[in-house]
Amino acid sequence: MLAMSIFGPRWHNWAHTLDAKPDVLARPRTEEDVQDIVRKAVADGRRVRAGGTGHSWSAGVPTDGVIMLTEHLTRPGSGKPFVDTGGATPVVRVGPGLNQGQLQHVTQPHGLAFPTLGVVYDISLGGFIANGCHGTGWEQPTVSDLVTGMRVVLADGSVREFSQEATPDEMDFARVNLGSIGIITELQFEPVPLCNAHAVDETKPMEALLSRKDPTVLRDQITSSENPYVELFWFPFNTKGSLEGEVWFKHYRPTDEPCDGRIPTRVWDRIQSELGQIPYYEVTLNPKSTPSLMPLLWDLVPTRDEYIAPITDVFHYQHYTFPVTDISFAIPISVGEGGVADFSEANEAWWSFVDAIGKAAERDEYPINVCLHARFIRNSQALLSPSHAPAGSPTHYCYIEGLTFQPRHLETLSPGVRQFHDFFAQMGPRWMELGGVPHWGKDFSAIPSVFEHIRGIYGERLRRWLAWRDGLDPDRVFWNAFMDQIFGGPGL
Ligand SMILES: Cc1cc2nc3c(=O)[nH]c(=O)nc-3n(C[C@H](O)[C@H](O)[C@H](O)COP(=O)(O)OP(=O)(O)OC[C@H]3O[C@@H](n4cnc5c(N)ncnc54)[C@H](O)[C@@H]3O)c2cc1C
């Protein structure tokens, strides 16, 4: 027994903040392997969870039963080709283990792309879709909404196909499933033609982009037809002697102009992310050094650039990241008659964060040493999406997140990380008051009352989804402690 616990299989997430000792760590290569592993697990009385690339801070993967890693499941489970251009509209099919960067290599040679994607290269699509993840783009949905079909291995080992064509009523239940309906073995997308995008990175004083008193300043930046894709980043204390300083304003738009060959390179990206870690150890172990070191770190951030590149390269502007922890909420933006969006809550979410950082500094605490990041999207019809809205709803969402450096293996010793969690014990409830809904994959679980908030805000949708899920997996094979936290315990 002892030998098993020391030498048995171990799993940890990307951030090294979660680990698990499952009885079995399986690495299937085909859909048939997945079926066999599920059948055996059920026969042995074990629970099963899928593991993508482990880029979540929330505990969706851990189980003491079977963790099924999807890294080899890069090809479509059906055995069909990745790209099918034979029909009226092209179809892209991938295995769940394919990552976002590899997806780009599959579609780009065919002149195909997607209207939105996440940023980082190496996150698996299975996990990205299961947690309802998103990119940016005022008129774009989440990436999960781009899925038009799925194959899922259920608890009895059978394969269930969901699709927009055959099971349209079930797609919004299946897309965002938190890994708890079965193992996704294929994702199908309807791509769009590949185009180029004109990307601009610039900095502006915070008040030029966001006015504390007037949310229309932010609204006009985000809803401008000039800037269909916008991201805002604020690195606290980036300018010597000032809390607010400048904001990195990243924006891009599709263009017919040719590429100028200036795609940021992977090598430089890697070097920057490795070198950037060195001063961050000082900042996180000695948070009081934050205001003096931040201007230097800010200089490493690629905030000034302009280039024209294939839009997929522009989406994936960052290939590597150094270890961080991250809490993110989707804040609703209501849109009234005449299409006028009300950015009051999104603006307040931003400024309440900035003000709270200012107050923390008065106590000589520096809970954020990376950034506050905001992206803006339309909405999602998936029942479990944090940015859910009914079909046809004009509501949009601001995904706002705070990130701080999380040194691997030192996180519990790091005063910076402790300050981050203390800070979010206050900030999380403020964002929840603004209607904010936590991103499933991020580090929200320790925020006081967050699970009660989730149950309140999803309400009837959560119950409908659970009833549908339990119909597929009545014995809760694909269940774990995180699911208990979300749904309020095993007795629900
Ligand atoms: C550096 C970094 C950048 C990020 N960027 C973004 C971003 O741009 N946008 C955004 O929204 N989020 C982002 N995130 C969050 C991240 O994308 C999500 O947490 C995502 O769910 C991680 O996917 P994964 O493959 O690593 O899944 P894991 O963390 O391994 O698993 C997440 C969940 O998906 C389930 N799952 C995985 N594969 C399958 C499968 N085949 N079948 C069924 N269930 C499955 C797991 O069981 C688990 O419940 C980022 C995270 C990091 C660390």
mmCIF file of C-alpha atoms in Angstrom, residues 111-384:
data_model
loop_
_atom_site.group_PDB
_atom_site.id
_atom_site.type_symbol
_atom_site.label_atom_id
_atom_site.label_comp_id
_atom_site.label_asym_id
_atom_site.label_seq_id
_atom_site.Cartn_x
_atom_site.Cartn_y
_atom_site.Cartn_z
ATOM 1 C CA GLY A 111 -7.218 28.690 -45.936
ATOM 2 C CA LEU A 112 -9.522 28.172 -42.953
ATOM 3 C CA ALA A 113 -9.728 29.751 -39.531
ATOM 4 C CA PHE A 114 -12.169 30.583 -36.711
ATOM 5 C CA PRO A 115 -13.693 33.910 -35.752
ATOM 6 C CA THR A 116 -12.297 33.690 -32.224
ATOM 7 C CA LEU A 117 -9.828 31.536 -30.244
ATOM 8 C CA GLY A 118 -7.953 31.639 -26.948
ATOM 9 C CA VAL A 119 -4.457 33.070 -26.754
ATOM 10 C CA VAL A 120 -1.997 30.453 -25.507
ATOM 11 C CA TYR A 121 -0.824 27.732 -27.885
ATOM 12 C CA ASP A 122 -0.635 24.591 -25.811
ATOM 13 C CA ILE A 123 -4.059 24.281 -24.137
ATOM 14 C CA SER A 124 -6.004 21.200 -25.262
ATOM 15 C CA LEU A 125 -9.254 21.818 -27.078
ATOM 16 C CA GLY A 126 -11.146 19.201 -25.033
ATOM 17 C CA GLY A 127 -10.523 21.106 -21.789
ATOM 18 C CA PHE A 128 -10.974 24.506 -23.421
ATOM 19 C CA ILE A 129 -14.417 23.554 -24.723
ATOM 20 C CA ALA A 130 -15.549 21.596 -21.631
ATOM 21 C CA ASN A 131 -14.949 24.662 -19.424
ATOM 22 C CA GLY A 132 -16.629 27.171 -21.768
ATOM 23 C CA CYS A 133 -13.458 29.137 -22.554
ATOM 24 C CA HIS A 134 -13.265 32.284 -24.624
ATOM 25 C CA GLY A 135 -11.089 34.671 -26.582
ATOM 26 C CA THR A 136 -12.024 38.259 -27.315
ATOM 27 C CA GLY A 137 -14.179 40.098 -29.919
ATOM 28 C CA TRP A 138 -17.214 42.257 -29.151
ATOM 29 C CA GLU A 139 -19.436 40.338 -31.558
ATOM 30 C CA GLN A 140 -17.881 36.907 -30.907
ATOM 31 C CA PRO A 141 -19.286 34.086 -28.791
ATOM 32 C CA THR A 142 -17.144 31.816 -26.619
ATOM 33 C CA VAL A 143 -14.973 29.219 -28.359
ATOM 34 C CA SER A 144 -17.303 26.485 -27.026
ATOM 35 C CA ASP A 145 -20.114 28.014 -29.086
ATOM 36 C CA LEU A 146 -18.126 27.326 -32.272
ATOM 37 C CA VAL A 147 -18.502 23.565 -31.730
ATOM 38 C CA THR A 148 -21.062 22.100 -34.132
ATOM 39 C CA GLY A 149 -20.681 18.433 -33.176
ATOM 40 C CA MET A 150 -19.085 16.156 -30.578
ATOM 41 C CA ARG A 151 -18.448 12.466 -29.974
ATOM 42 C CA VAL A 152 -18.481 11.483 -26.318
ATOM 43 C CA VAL A 153 -17.743 8.096 -24.726
ATOM 44 C CA LEU A 154 -20.429 7.566 -22.082
ATOM 45 C CA ALA A 155 -20.347 5.540 -18.846
ATOM 46 C CA ASP A 156 -21.491 2.319 -20.557
ATOM 47 C CA GLY A 157 -18.631 2.626 -23.048
ATOM 48 C CA SER A 158 -20.883 3.561 -25.950
ATOM 49 C CA VAL A 159 -20.184 6.572 -28.172
ATOM 50 C CA ARG A 160 -22.844 9.285 -28.267
ATOM 51 C CA GLU A 161 -22.840 11.820 -31.090
ATOM 52 C CA PHE A 162 -24.202 15.289 -30.477
ATOM 53 C CA SER A 163 -24.572 17.732 -33.340
ATOM 54 C CA GLN A 164 -26.203 20.914 -34.382
ATOM 55 C CA GLU A 165 -27.932 18.983 -37.169
ATOM 56 C CA ALA A 166 -29.108 15.820 -35.397
ATOM 57 C CA THR A 167 -29.496 16.913 -31.749
ATOM 58 C CA PRO A 168 -29.809 20.702 -31.811
ATOM 59 C CA ASP A 169 -31.682 20.777 -28.477
ATOM 60 C CA GLU A 170 -28.824 19.019 -26.711
ATOM 61 C CA MET A 171 -25.862 20.970 -28.053
ATOM 62 C CA ASP A 172 -26.133 23.758 -25.495
ATOM 63 C CA PHE A 173 -26.174 21.160 -22.731
ATOM 64 C CA ALA A 174 -23.229 19.212 -24.151
ATOM 65 C CA ARG A 175 -20.749 21.928 -25.119
ATOM 66 C CA VAL A 176 -19.843 23.193 -21.677
ATOM 67 C CA ASN A 177 -19.949 20.011 -19.618
ATOM 68 C CA LEU A 178 -17.160 20.457 -17.019
ATOM 69 C CA GLY A 179 -15.829 17.033 -17.964
ATOM 70 C CA SER A 180 -18.775 15.366 -16.323
ATOM 71 C CA ILE A 181 -20.787 13.689 -19.082
ATOM 72 C CA GLY A 182 -18.098 11.408 -20.469
ATOM 73 C CA ILE A 183 -14.872 11.619 -22.451
ATOM 74 C CA ILE A 184 -15.019 13.826 -25.542
ATOM 75 C CA THR A 185 -13.260 11.980 -28.369
ATOM 76 C CA GLU A 186 -14.046 14.353 -31.217
ATOM 77 C CA LEU A 187 -14.936 17.997 -31.651
ATOM 78 C CA GLN A 188 -16.398 19.294 -34.881
ATOM 79 C CA PHE A 189 -16.267 22.927 -35.983
ATOM 80 C CA GLU A 190 -17.508 24.900 -38.954
ATOM 81 C CA PRO A 191 -14.560 27.109 -39.899
ATOM 82 C CA VAL A 192 -14.592 30.481 -41.625
ATOM 83 C CA PRO A 193 -12.252 31.630 -44.406
ATOM 84 C CA LEU A 194 -8.809 32.615 -43.159
ATOM 85 C CA CYS A 195 -8.138 36.351 -43.363
ATOM 86 C CA ASN A 196 -5.381 38.660 -42.226
ATOM 87 C CA ALA A 197 -5.674 40.988 -39.287
ATOM 88 C CA HIS A 198 -4.088 44.357 -38.674
ATOM 89 C CA ALA A 199 -2.868 44.250 -35.086
ATOM 90 C CA VAL A 200 -1.865 47.241 -32.997
ATOM 91 C CA ASP A 201 -0.279 47.228 -29.555
ATOM 92 C CA GLU A 202 -0.120 50.597 -27.889
ATOM 93 C CA THR A 203 -0.277 52.143 -24.443
ATOM 94 C CA LYS A 204 -2.503 54.938 -23.253
ATOM 95 C CA PRO A 205 -2.977 56.658 -19.917
ATOM 96 C CA MET A 206 -5.702 54.802 -18.020
ATOM 97 C CA GLU A 207 -8.087 57.773 -18.018
ATOM 98 C CA ALA A 208 -7.927 57.942 -21.826
ATOM 99 C CA LEU A 209 -9.432 54.456 -22.101
ATOM 100 C CA LEU A 210 -11.553 54.247 -18.973
ATOM 101 C CA SER A 211 -13.076 57.110 -17.044
ATOM 102 C CA ARG A 212 -13.853 56.444 -13.405
ATOM 103 C CA LYS A 213 -17.053 58.487 -13.647
ATOM 104 C CA ASP A 214 -18.114 57.938 -17.243
ATOM 105 C CA PRO A 215 -18.546 54.343 -18.514
ATOM 106 C CA THR A 216 -19.243 55.612 -22.042
ATOM 107 C CA VAL A 217 -15.494 56.218 -22.498
ATOM 108 C CA LEU A 218 -14.847 52.477 -22.209
ATOM 109 C CA ARG A 219 -17.969 51.682 -24.220
ATOM 110 C CA ASP A 220 -16.844 53.849 -27.124
ATOM 111 C CA GLN A 221 -13.466 52.074 -27.277
ATOM 112 C CA ILE A 222 -14.932 48.585 -27.166
ATOM 113 C CA THR A 223 -17.942 48.973 -29.440
ATOM 114 C CA SER A 224 -16.138 50.969 -32.135
ATOM 115 C CA SER A 225 -16.309 49.251 -35.525
ATOM 116 C CA GLU A 226 -12.622 50.184 -35.873
ATOM 117 C CA ASN A 227 -11.721 47.755 -33.084
ATOM 118 C CA PRO A 228 -13.749 44.543 -33.283
ATOM 119 C CA TYR A 229 -11.168 42.730 -31.134
ATOM 120 C CA VAL A 230 -9.886 44.507 -28.013
ATOM 121 C CA GLU A 231 -7.949 43.518 -24.912
ATOM 122 C CA LEU A 232 -6.931 45.796 -22.063
ATOM 123 C CA PHE A 233 -4.090 45.031 -19.655
ATOM 124 C CA TRP A 234 -3.114 47.019 -16.605
ATOM 125 C CA PHE A 235 0.128 46.262 -14.789
ATOM 126 C CA PRO A 236 -0.144 48.129 -11.442
ATOM 127 C CA PHE A 237 2.629 50.648 -10.717
ATOM 128 C CA ASN A 238 3.953 50.403 -14.284
ATOM 129 C CA THR A 239 4.933 54.078 -14.195
ATOM 130 C CA LYS A 240 7.252 55.284 -11.458
ATOM 131 C CA GLY A 241 5.401 57.217 -8.782
ATOM 132 C CA SER A 242 1.930 56.379 -10.134
ATOM 133 C CA LEU A 243 -0.535 53.631 -9.280
ATOM 134 C CA GLU A 244 -2.558 53.846 -12.493
ATOM 135 C CA GLY A 245 0.043 54.749 -15.080
ATOM 136 C CA GLU A 246 -0.616 53.318 -18.527
ATOM 137 C CA VAL A 247 -2.857 50.628 -19.959
ATOM 138 C CA TRP A 248 -1.759 48.274 -22.743
ATOM 139 C CA PHE A 249 -4.412 48.628 -25.436
ATOM 140 C CA LYS A 250 -4.272 45.637 -27.798
ATOM 141 C CA HIS A 251 -6.635 45.763 -30.736
ATOM 142 C CA TYR A 252 -6.958 44.144 -34.115
ATOM 143 C CA ARG A 253 -9.294 44.004 -37.049
ATOM 144 C CA PRO A 254 -9.648 41.849 -40.155
ATOM 145 C CA THR A 255 -8.048 43.387 -43.235
ATOM 146 C CA ASP A 256 -7.615 42.640 -46.947
ATOM 147 C CA GLU A 257 -4.055 43.954 -46.790
ATOM 148 C CA PRO A 258 -1.210 41.426 -47.256
ATOM 149 C CA CYS A 259 0.883 40.130 -44.344
ATOM 150 C CA ASP A 260 3.959 42.175 -43.586
ATOM 151 C CA GLY A 261 5.867 39.158 -42.258
ATOM 152 C CA ARG A 262 6.238 40.592 -38.762
ATOM 153 C CA ILE A 263 4.642 37.832 -36.687
ATOM 154 C CA PRO A 264 6.129 37.845 -33.172
ATOM 155 C CA THR A 265 8.406 34.808 -32.994
ATOM 156 C CA ARG A 266 8.147 31.830 -30.675
ATOM 157 C CA VAL A 267 11.808 32.033 -29.751
ATOM 158 C CA TRP A 268 11.601 35.608 -28.495
ATOM 159 C CA ASP A 269 8.349 34.815 -26.716
ATOM 160 C CA ARG A 270 10.017 31.926 -24.897
ATOM 161 C CA ILE A 271 13.083 33.963 -23.953
ATOM 162 C CA GLN A 272 10.920 36.783 -22.615
ATOM 163 C CA SER A 273 8.757 34.458 -20.555
ATOM 164 C CA GLU A 274 11.820 32.689 -19.096
ATOM 165 C CA LEU A 275 13.786 35.881 -18.386
ATOM 166 C CA GLY A 276 10.723 37.623 -16.995
ATOM 167 C CA GLN A 277 10.494 34.992 -14.252
ATOM 168 C CA ILE A 278 13.761 35.968 -12.616
ATOM 169 C CA PRO A 279 12.738 39.373 -11.197
ATOM 170 C CA TYR A 280 9.285 37.968 -10.456
ATOM 171 C CA TYR A 281 10.762 35.685 -7.781
ATOM 172 C CA GLU A 282 11.915 38.808 -5.943
ATOM 173 C CA VAL A 283 8.526 40.502 -6.370
ATOM 174 C CA THR A 284 6.520 37.548 -5.095
ATOM 175 C CA LEU A 285 8.814 36.702 -2.169
ATOM 176 C CA ASN A 286 9.163 40.376 -1.240
ATOM 177 C CA PRO A 287 5.925 42.072 -2.397
ATOM 178 C CA LYS A 288 7.081 45.454 -1.083
ATOM 179 C CA SER A 289 9.497 45.563 -4.023
ATOM 180 C CA THR A 290 6.525 45.657 -6.443
ATOM 181 C CA PRO A 291 6.270 49.443 -7.008
ATOM 182 C CA SER A 292 10.006 49.782 -7.636
ATOM 183 C CA LEU A 293 10.373 46.719 -9.905
ATOM 184 C CA MET A 294 7.141 47.022 -11.895
ATOM 185 C CA PRO A 295 8.407 49.768 -14.242
ATOM 186 C CA LEU A 296 11.306 47.449 -15.222
ATOM 187 C CA LEU A 297 9.001 44.457 -15.743
ATOM 188 C CA TRP A 298 6.593 46.626 -17.729
ATOM 189 C CA ASP A 299 9.440 47.329 -20.160
ATOM 190 C CA LEU A 300 9.599 43.585 -20.974
ATOM 191 C CA VAL A 301 5.929 43.546 -21.999
ATOM 192 C CA PRO A 302 5.471 43.833 -25.798
ATOM 193 C CA THR A 303 3.175 46.839 -25.586
ATOM 194 C CA ARG A 304 4.259 48.667 -28.723
ATOM 195 C CA ASP A 305 3.915 46.953 -32.061
ATOM 196 C CA GLU A 306 1.954 46.987 -35.286
ATOM 197 C CA TYR A 307 1.769 44.180 -37.834
ATOM 198 C CA ILE A 308 -0.427 42.431 -40.368
ATOM 199 C CA ALA A 309 -0.578 38.654 -40.020
ATOM 200 C CA PRO A 310 -2.989 35.739 -40.514
ATOM 201 C CA ILE A 311 -5.723 36.244 -37.932
ATOM 202 C CA THR A 312 -4.929 32.926 -36.216
ATOM 203 C CA ASP A 313 -1.381 34.146 -35.509
ATOM 204 C CA VAL A 314 -2.843 37.330 -34.124
ATOM 205 C CA PHE A 315 -5.203 35.384 -31.814
ATOM 206 C CA HIS A 316 -2.267 33.329 -30.534
ATOM 207 C CA TYR A 317 -0.031 36.317 -29.860
ATOM 208 C CA GLN A 318 1.478 34.591 -26.835
ATOM 209 C CA HIS A 319 2.797 31.057 -27.028
ATOM 210 C CA TYR A 320 4.397 30.738 -23.617
ATOM 211 C CA THR A 321 3.501 32.066 -20.211
ATOM 212 C CA PHE A 322 5.403 31.914 -16.999
ATOM 213 C CA PRO A 323 3.531 30.490 -13.996
ATOM 214 C CA VAL A 324 0.689 32.634 -12.788
ATOM 215 C CA THR A 325 -2.482 32.250 -10.874
ATOM 216 C CA ASP A 326 -5.633 33.808 -12.181
ATOM 217 C CA ILE A 327 -9.174 34.619 -11.083
ATOM 218 C CA SER A 328 -11.637 35.638 -13.783
ATOM 219 C CA PHE A 329 -15.283 36.651 -13.823
ATOM 220 C CA ALA A 330 -17.743 37.272 -16.666
ATOM 221 C CA ILE A 331 -19.458 40.616 -15.969
ATOM 222 C CA PRO A 332 -22.686 41.213 -17.932
ATOM 223 C CA ILE A 333 -23.046 44.269 -20.165
ATOM 224 C CA SER A 334 -26.689 45.002 -20.862
ATOM 225 C CA VAL A 335 -27.640 46.440 -24.233
ATOM 226 C CA GLY A 336 -30.757 48.607 -24.334
ATOM 227 C CA GLU A 337 -33.061 49.737 -27.072
ATOM 228 C CA GLY A 338 -31.258 51.150 -30.066
ATOM 229 C CA GLY A 339 -28.308 48.870 -29.318
ATOM 230 C CA VAL A 340 -26.734 51.138 -26.719
ATOM 231 C CA ALA A 341 -24.561 49.143 -24.348
ATOM 232 C CA ASP A 342 -24.360 50.030 -20.665
ATOM 233 C CA PHE A 343 -20.786 49.568 -19.472
ATOM 234 C CA SER A 344 -21.484 50.718 -15.880
ATOM 235 C CA GLU A 345 -20.791 47.313 -14.297
ATOM 236 C CA ALA A 346 -17.755 46.522 -16.465
ATOM 237 C CA ASN A 347 -16.308 49.980 -15.746
ATOM 238 C CA GLU A 348 -16.999 49.561 -12.036
ATOM 239 C CA ALA A 349 -15.406 46.090 -12.059
ATOM 240 C CA TRP A 350 -12.224 47.654 -13.471
ATOM 241 C CA TRP A 351 -12.105 50.714 -11.209
ATOM 242 C CA SER A 352 -13.069 48.869 -8.030
ATOM 243 C CA PHE A 353 -10.057 46.629 -8.707
ATOM 244 C CA VAL A 354 -7.732 49.599 -9.290
ATOM 245 C CA ASP A 355 -8.985 51.330 -6.141
ATOM 246 C CA ALA A 356 -8.597 48.153 -4.089
ATOM 247 C CA ILE A 357 -4.988 47.828 -5.282
ATOM 248 C CA GLY A 358 -4.451 51.469 -4.204
ATOM 249 C CA LYS A 359 -5.923 50.745 -0.750
ATOM 250 C CA ALA A 360 -3.806 47.605 -0.392
ATOM 251 C CA ALA A 361 -0.689 49.668 -1.233
ATOM 252 C CA GLU A 362 -1.542 52.028 1.649
ATOM 253 C CA ARG A 363 -1.208 48.937 3.875
ATOM 254 C CA ASP A 364 2.073 48.084 2.092
ATOM 255 C CA GLU A 365 0.453 45.053 0.387
ATOM 256 C CA TYR A 366 0.825 44.292 -3.312
ATOM 257 C CA PRO A 367 -1.504 41.438 -4.233
ATOM 258 C CA ILE A 368 -1.174 41.730 -8.022
ATOM 259 C CA ASN A 369 2.226 41.725 -9.697
ATOM 260 C CA VAL A 370 1.182 40.725 -13.213
ATOM 261 C CA CYS A 371 -1.966 42.389 -14.475
ATOM 262 C CA LEU A 372 -5.651 43.127 -14.634
ATOM 263 C CA HIS A 373 -6.880 41.921 -18.033
ATOM 264 C CA ALA A 374 -10.232 42.577 -19.720
ATOM 265 C CA ARG A 375 -11.719 41.012 -22.847
ATOM 266 C CA PHE A 376 -15.145 41.649 -24.328
ATOM 267 C CA ILE A 377 -17.417 39.184 -26.109
ATOM 268 C CA ARG A 378 -21.053 38.733 -27.083
ATOM 269 C CA ASN A 379 -22.550 35.794 -25.162
ATOM 270 C CA SER A 380 -23.000 32.038 -25.163
ATOM 271 C CA GLN A 381 -26.056 29.856 -25.350
ATOM 272 C CA ALA A 382 -24.428 26.966 -23.483
ATOM 273 C CA LEU A 383 -26.384 26.384 -20.271
ATOM 274 C CA LEU A 384 -23.284 26.221 -18.092
#
